[in-house]
Structures are given as structure tokens and as C-alpha cells.
Coordinates of C-alpha atoms and ligand atoms in Angstrom, one line a residue:
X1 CA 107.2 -133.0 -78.8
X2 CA 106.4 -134.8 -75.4
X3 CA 104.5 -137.9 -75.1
X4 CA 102.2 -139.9 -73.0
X5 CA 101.7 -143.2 -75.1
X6 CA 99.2 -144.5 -73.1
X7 CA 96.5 -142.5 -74.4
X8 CA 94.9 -143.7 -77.5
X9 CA 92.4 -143.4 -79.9
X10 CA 90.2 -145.5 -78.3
X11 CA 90.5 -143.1 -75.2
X12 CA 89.7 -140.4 -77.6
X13 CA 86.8 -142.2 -79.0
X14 CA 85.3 -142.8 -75.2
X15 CA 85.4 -138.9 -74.4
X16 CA 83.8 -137.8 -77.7
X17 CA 81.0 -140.7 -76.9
X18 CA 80.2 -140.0 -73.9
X19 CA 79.9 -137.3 -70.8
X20 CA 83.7 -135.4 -71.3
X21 CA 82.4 -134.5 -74.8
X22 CA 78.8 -133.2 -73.7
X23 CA 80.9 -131.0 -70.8
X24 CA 83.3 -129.6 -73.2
X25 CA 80.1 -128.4 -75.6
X26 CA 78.5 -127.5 -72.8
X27 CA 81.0 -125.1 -71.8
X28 CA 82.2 -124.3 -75.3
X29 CA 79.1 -124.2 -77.8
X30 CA 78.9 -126.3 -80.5
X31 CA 82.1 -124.9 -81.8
X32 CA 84.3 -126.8 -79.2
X33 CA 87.5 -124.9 -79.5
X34 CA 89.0 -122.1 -77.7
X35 CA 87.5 -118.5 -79.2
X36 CA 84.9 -120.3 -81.1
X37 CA 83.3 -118.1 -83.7
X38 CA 86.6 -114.9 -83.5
X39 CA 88.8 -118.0 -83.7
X40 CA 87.3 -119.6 -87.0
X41 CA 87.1 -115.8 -88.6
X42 CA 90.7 -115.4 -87.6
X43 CA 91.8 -118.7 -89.2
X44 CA 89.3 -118.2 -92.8
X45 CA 90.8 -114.7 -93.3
X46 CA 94.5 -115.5 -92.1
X47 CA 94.2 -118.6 -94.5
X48 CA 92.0 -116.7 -97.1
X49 CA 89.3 -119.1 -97.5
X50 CA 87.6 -118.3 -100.6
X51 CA 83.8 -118.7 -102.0
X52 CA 83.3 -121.5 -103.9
X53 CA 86.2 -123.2 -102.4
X54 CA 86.5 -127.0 -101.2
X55 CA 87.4 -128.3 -98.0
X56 CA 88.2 -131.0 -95.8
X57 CA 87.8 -130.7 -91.5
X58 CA 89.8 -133.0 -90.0
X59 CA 89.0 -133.9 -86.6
X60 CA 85.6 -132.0 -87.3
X61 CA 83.5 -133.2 -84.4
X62 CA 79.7 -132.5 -84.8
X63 CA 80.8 -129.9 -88.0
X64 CA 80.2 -126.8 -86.1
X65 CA 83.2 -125.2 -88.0
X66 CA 82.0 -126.9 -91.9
X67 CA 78.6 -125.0 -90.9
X68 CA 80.4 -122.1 -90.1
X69 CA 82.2 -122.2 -93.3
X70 CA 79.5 -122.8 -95.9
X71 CA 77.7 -119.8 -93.8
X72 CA 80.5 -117.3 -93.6
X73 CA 82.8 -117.6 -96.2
X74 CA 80.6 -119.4 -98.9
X75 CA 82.9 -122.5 -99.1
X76 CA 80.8 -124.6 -102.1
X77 CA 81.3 -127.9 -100.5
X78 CA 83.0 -129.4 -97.3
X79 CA 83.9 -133.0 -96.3
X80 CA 84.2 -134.0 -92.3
X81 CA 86.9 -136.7 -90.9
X82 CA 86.4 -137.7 -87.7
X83 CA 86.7 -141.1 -85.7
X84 CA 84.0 -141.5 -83.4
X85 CA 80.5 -142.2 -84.5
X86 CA 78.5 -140.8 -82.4
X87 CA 79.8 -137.1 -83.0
X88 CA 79.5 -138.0 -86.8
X89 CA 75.9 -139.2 -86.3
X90 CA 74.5 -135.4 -84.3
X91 CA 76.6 -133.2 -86.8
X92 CA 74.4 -135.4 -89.2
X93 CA 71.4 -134.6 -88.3
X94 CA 72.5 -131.2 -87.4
X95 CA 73.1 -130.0 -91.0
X96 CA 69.9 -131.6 -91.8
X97 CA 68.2 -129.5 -89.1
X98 CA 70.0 -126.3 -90.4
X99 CA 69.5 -127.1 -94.2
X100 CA 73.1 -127.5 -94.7
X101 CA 73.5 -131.2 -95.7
X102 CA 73.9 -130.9 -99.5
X103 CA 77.1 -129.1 -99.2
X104 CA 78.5 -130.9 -95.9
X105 CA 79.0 -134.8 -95.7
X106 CA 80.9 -136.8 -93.2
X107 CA 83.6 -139.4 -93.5
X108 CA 84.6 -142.3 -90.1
X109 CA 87.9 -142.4 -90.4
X110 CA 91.2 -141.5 -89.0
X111 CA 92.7 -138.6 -89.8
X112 CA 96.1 -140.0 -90.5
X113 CA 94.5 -142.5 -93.0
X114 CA 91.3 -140.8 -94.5
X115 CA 91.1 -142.5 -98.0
X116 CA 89.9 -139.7 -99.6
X117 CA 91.4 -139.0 -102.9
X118 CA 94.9 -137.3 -103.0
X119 CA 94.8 -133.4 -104.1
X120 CA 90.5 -133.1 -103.9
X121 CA 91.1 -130.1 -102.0
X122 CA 91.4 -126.5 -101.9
X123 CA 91.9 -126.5 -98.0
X124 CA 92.4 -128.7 -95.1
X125 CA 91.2 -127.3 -92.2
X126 CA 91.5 -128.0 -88.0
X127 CA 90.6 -126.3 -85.0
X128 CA 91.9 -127.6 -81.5
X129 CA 91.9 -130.9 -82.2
X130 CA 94.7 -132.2 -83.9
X131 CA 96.2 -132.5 -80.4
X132 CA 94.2 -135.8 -79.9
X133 CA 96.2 -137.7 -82.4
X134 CA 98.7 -140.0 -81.6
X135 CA 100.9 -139.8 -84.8
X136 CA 101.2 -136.4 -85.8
X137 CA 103.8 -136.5 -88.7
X138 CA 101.3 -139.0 -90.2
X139 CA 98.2 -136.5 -89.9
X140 CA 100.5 -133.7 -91.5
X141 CA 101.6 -136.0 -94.3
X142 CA 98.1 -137.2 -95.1
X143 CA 96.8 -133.5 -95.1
X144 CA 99.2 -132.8 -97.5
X145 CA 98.8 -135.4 -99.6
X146 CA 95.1 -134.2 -100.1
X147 CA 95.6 -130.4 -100.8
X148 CA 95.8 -129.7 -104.5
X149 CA 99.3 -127.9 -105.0
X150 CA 98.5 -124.1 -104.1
X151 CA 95.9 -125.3 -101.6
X152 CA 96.4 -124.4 -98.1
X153 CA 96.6 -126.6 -94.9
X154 CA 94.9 -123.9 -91.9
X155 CA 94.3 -125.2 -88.2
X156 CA 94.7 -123.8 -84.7
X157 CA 95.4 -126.1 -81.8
X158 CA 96.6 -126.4 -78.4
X159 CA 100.3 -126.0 -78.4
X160 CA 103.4 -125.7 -75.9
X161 CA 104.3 -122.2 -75.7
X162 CA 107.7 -120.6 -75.4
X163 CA 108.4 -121.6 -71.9
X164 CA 108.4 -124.8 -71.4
X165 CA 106.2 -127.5 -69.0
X166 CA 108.6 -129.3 -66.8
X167 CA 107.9 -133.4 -66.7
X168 CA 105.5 -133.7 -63.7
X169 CA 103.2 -130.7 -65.4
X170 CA 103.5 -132.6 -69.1
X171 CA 102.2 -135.7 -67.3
X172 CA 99.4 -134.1 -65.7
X173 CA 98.0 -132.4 -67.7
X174 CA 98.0 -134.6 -71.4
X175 CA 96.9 -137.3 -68.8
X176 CA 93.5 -134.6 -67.8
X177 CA 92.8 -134.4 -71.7
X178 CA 93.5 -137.8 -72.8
X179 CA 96.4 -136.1 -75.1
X180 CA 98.9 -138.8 -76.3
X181 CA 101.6 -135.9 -77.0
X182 CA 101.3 -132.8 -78.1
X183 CA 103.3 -130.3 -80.3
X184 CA 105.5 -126.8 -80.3
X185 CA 104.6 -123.9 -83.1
X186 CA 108.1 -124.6 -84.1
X187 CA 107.4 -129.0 -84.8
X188 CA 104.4 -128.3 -86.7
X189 CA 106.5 -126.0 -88.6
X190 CA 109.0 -129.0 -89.5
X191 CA 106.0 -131.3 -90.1
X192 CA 104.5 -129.2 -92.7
X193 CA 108.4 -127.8 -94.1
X194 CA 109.0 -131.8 -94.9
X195 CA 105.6 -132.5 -96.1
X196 CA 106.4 -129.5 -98.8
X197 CA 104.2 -127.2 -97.4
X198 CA 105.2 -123.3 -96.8
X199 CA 104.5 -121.7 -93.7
X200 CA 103.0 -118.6 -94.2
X201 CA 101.8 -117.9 -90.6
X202 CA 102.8 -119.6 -87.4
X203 CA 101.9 -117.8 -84.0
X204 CA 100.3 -117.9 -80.8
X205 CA 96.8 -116.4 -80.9
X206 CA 96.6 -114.8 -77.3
X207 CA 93.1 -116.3 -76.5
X208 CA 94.0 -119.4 -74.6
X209 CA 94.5 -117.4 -71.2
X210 CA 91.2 -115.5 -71.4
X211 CA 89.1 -118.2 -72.3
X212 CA 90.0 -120.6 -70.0
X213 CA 88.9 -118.0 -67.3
X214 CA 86.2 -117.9 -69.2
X215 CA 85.3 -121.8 -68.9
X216 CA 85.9 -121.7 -65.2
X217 CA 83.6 -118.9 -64.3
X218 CA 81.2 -120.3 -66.6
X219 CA 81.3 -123.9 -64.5
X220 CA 81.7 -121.8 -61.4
X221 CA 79.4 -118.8 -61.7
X222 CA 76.3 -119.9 -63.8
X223 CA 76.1 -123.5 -65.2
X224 CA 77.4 -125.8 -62.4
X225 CA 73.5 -127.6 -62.3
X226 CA 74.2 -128.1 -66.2
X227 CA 77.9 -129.4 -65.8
X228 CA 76.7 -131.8 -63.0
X229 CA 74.0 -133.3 -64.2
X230 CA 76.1 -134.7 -67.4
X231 CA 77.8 -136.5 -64.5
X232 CA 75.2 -137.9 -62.6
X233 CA 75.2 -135.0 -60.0
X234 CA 79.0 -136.0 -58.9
X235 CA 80.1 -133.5 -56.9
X236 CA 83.8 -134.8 -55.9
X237 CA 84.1 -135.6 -60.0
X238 CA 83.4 -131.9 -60.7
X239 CA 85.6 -130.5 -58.0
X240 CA 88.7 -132.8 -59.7
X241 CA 87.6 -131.6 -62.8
X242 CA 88.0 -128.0 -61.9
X243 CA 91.0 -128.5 -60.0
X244 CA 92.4 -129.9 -63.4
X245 CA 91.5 -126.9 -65.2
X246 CA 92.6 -124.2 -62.5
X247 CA 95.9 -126.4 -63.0
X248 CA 95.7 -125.3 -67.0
X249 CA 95.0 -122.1 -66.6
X250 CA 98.0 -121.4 -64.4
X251 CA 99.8 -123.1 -67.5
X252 CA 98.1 -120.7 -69.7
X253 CA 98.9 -118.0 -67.4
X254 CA 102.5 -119.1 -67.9
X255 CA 102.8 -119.3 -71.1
X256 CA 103.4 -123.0 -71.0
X257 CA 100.0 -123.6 -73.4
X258 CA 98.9 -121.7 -76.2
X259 CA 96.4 -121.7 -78.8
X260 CA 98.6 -122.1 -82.0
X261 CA 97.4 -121.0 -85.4
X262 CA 99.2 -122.5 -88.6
X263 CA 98.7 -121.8 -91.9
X264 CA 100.3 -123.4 -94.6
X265 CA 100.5 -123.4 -98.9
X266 CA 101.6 -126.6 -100.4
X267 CA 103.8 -126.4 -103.3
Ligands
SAM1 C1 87.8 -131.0 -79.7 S1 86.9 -132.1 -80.8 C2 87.0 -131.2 -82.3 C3 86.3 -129.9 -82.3 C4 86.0 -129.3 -83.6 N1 87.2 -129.2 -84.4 C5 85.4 -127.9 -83.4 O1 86.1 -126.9 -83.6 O2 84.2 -127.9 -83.0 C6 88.1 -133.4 -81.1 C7 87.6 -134.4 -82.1 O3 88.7 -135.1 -82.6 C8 88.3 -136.4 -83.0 N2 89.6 -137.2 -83.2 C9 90.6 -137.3 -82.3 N3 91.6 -138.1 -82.9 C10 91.2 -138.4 -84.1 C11 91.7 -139.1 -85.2 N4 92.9 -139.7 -85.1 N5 91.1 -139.2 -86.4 C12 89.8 -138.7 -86.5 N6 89.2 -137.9 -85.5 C13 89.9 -137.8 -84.3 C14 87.4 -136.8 -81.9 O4 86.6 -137.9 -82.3 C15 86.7 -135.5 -81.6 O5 85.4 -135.5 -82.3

């Protein structure tokens, strides 16, 4: 796993409050995670989310992906962790608006210390996010812990891929996303293995290239107005920003950054 301390969850908390978390839904859609809806369909049917099911979304934003769960796959009742307030406050109001709030509630907390009770779950469920926490093996463990045994930990997120970032591209680019580390298919295949967990599936999905092409043509082609008026019409700011992201798609292009997708049935 390779690290940049310096980025916290107070770093984390500033993005998701303020104009770095309106740009990334603005390019992204309410589900802000790479392949938004084919991504979550791929996840509930890899991890074979059933009806009538519980869950917990760790990391889970404005609940883009709870709505998408009590919509699609009839999952009776979800629970949302996530540390910033203000995201937590407009997926609020957002299952209000789309009469969903009886069966979605939210929890501000930590993932790696949620203090909700230990095996409540049927499922805990992630999507490209987990890459913002700063101790991972703690977030694993604590995911375990609340999975009922035969319940199933399922989450995609950004991953190294199979060849490798040298130190200079590491650096620059968890420094662009406020990462404080981030993992390989094969560590949160350990993390899970020691938090008695079996891995059933562990892979690259193939969508991180195309839809990063996807963003940049997007800011580039048709909502450049949008993306600069979240930041007060700075040009220079949104040139750096797409300089940073042509840098990650290269990466992608690689095969130095992946979307990995993990599921996992604990014991
Ligand atoms: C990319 S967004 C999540 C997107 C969401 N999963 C989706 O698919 O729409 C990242 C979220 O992670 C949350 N986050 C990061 N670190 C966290 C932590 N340690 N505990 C709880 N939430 C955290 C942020 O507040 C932010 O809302």
C-alpha cells in the first residue's frame, strides 16, 4: 500500500463540503463513482444482493447508491456512514424528496468506528470511496465486525493496477485527490482474508479508462460554464485541474489505476 500521511480526514471533510465535491457530482451524477448506475448493477448481482435484505453504505455520500438499492434490488432497509455533514444533510432531504426516507437513514461517523451494533447486517456495501480513508485495516475490520456471519462485505474502489506507479506519480496524484494511501486488489484481499472474510471475487472492472475520457470531454466539450462557475469562474484553477486529470488518465491508460471490485462472505 503507498502512503501520503499528510492527507486527512479533515482534508476529506473540506472537499465533500465544499466546491471539489459539487465538481465531482457535477461531472459524475449523483452517483459519484466511476460507471455509476452499470457499476452498482455489476456490484448487487456480483454480490447477490437480495430483496428484503439489510445494508450498511459506508462512505455513502449524499445515498445515491442506498436509493439505488431500495429501488433496484428491493433491499428492505439501508443505513448510511459517512463523515461530513453536509453530504449527510442533502442525501437527507434527498430521500425525503424521492419518498425514500423510511427505509434509508444516515449515521456521522467514521467508517473505521461507526458504533453501530456488531452483526446488524446482511451486507456492507462501498463504491469508490473507501480510498479516502486513512486506516484501511481498521475500515475492513469494522465492516466485518458488522456483517452477520454469511453476510457479504461488496465495494468497488480506486485501486493500483498490475503495473505499478513509480514514487513521483504516487505523490502526485493521491496528493490531486486528497488520498492518504491507497490499496492493491491483492491488500484488500489480505485485509478481508484476516478479518475472516472469503473472497469470492476480486478483479479489475475495465471501466476506469473509458470513463475518465468520459469526465474530460465532459469538462472539455459541453459543461466547462458549469465546472467554472463552482469555482468562481477560475480559469487557471480549471486548467490545473484538467491537467491533473489528463495526468490520471494516462495512469489509467497504463494500467497503473483501476476500478477494483471486491466481494467478500464472512464466515
Ligand atoms: C466519492 S464520495 C462517495 C461516493 C458514494 N459512495 C457514491 O457512490 O455516490 C466519498 C465520501 O467518503 C466520505 N468519507 C471519506 N472518508 C471517510 C471516513 N473515514 N468515514 C466516513 N466517511 C468518509 C466523504 O465524506 C465522502 O462523502
Amino acid at each position: 500500500m503507498n502512503k501520503q500521511p499528510s492527507a486527512t480526514l479533515a482534508d476529506v471533510q473540506a472537499v465533500y463540503s465544499g466546491a471539489e465535491g459539487d465538481l465531482w457530482e457535477l461531472i459524475m451524477g449523483q452517483q459519484i463513482h466511476i460507471g455509476g448506475l452499470v457499476s452498482s448493477m455489476d456490484l448487487a448481482e456480483k454480490a447477490n444482493i437480495q430483496a428484503g435484505s439489510r445494508g450498511i453504505d459506508f462512505c455513502c455520500c449524499t445515498g445515491a447508491g442506498m436509493r439505488f438499492l431500495v429501488r433496484f434490488r428491493d433491499v428492505a432497509r439501508m443505513t448510511g456512514v459517512d463523515a461530513t455533514e453536509k453530504v449527510i444533510a442533502l442525501g437527507r432531504r434527498r430521500c425525503e424528496e424521492e419518498g425514500l426516507a423510511d427505509r434509508i437513514s444516515f449515521v456521522l461517523a467514521d467508517v473505521c468506528d461507526c458504533g453501530l451494533p456488531g452483526g446488524s447486517a446482511d451486507f456492507v456495501w462501498g463504491e469508490d470511496a473507501w480510498c479516502y480513508v486513512v486506516d484501511k485495516p481498521r475500515m475492513i475490520a469494522e465492516a466485518a465486525r458488522l456483517v452477520r456471519p454469511g453476510g457479504t462485505v461488496a465495494f468497488t474502489d480506486w485501486v493500483e493496477g498490475d503495473t505499478p506507479m513509480d514514487d513521483a506519480e504516487m505523490e502526485r496524484f493521491l496528493r490531486f485527490m486528497k488520498f492518504p494511501n491507497v490499496e492493491t486488489r491483492d491488500g484488500y484481499a489480505k485485509l478481508l482474508t484476516e478479518n475472516g472474510c472469503n473472497v469470492a471475487v476480486c478483479e479489475n472492472t475495465g471501466r476506469y479508462a473509458p470513463c475518465v475520457d468520459l469526465y474530460l470531454n465532459m469538462i472539455g466539450m459541453q459543461l466547462t460554464y458549469d465546472a467554472l462557475r463552482l469555482i468562481g469562474f477560475d480559469q487557471s484553477l480549471l486548467a490545473a485541474i484538467g491537467d491533473e486529470m489528463q495526468f490520471m488518465q494516462g495512469l489509467a491508460h497504463a494500467g497503473k489505476l483501476v476500478q477494483g471490485l471486491f466481494v467478500a462472505t464472512k464466515e
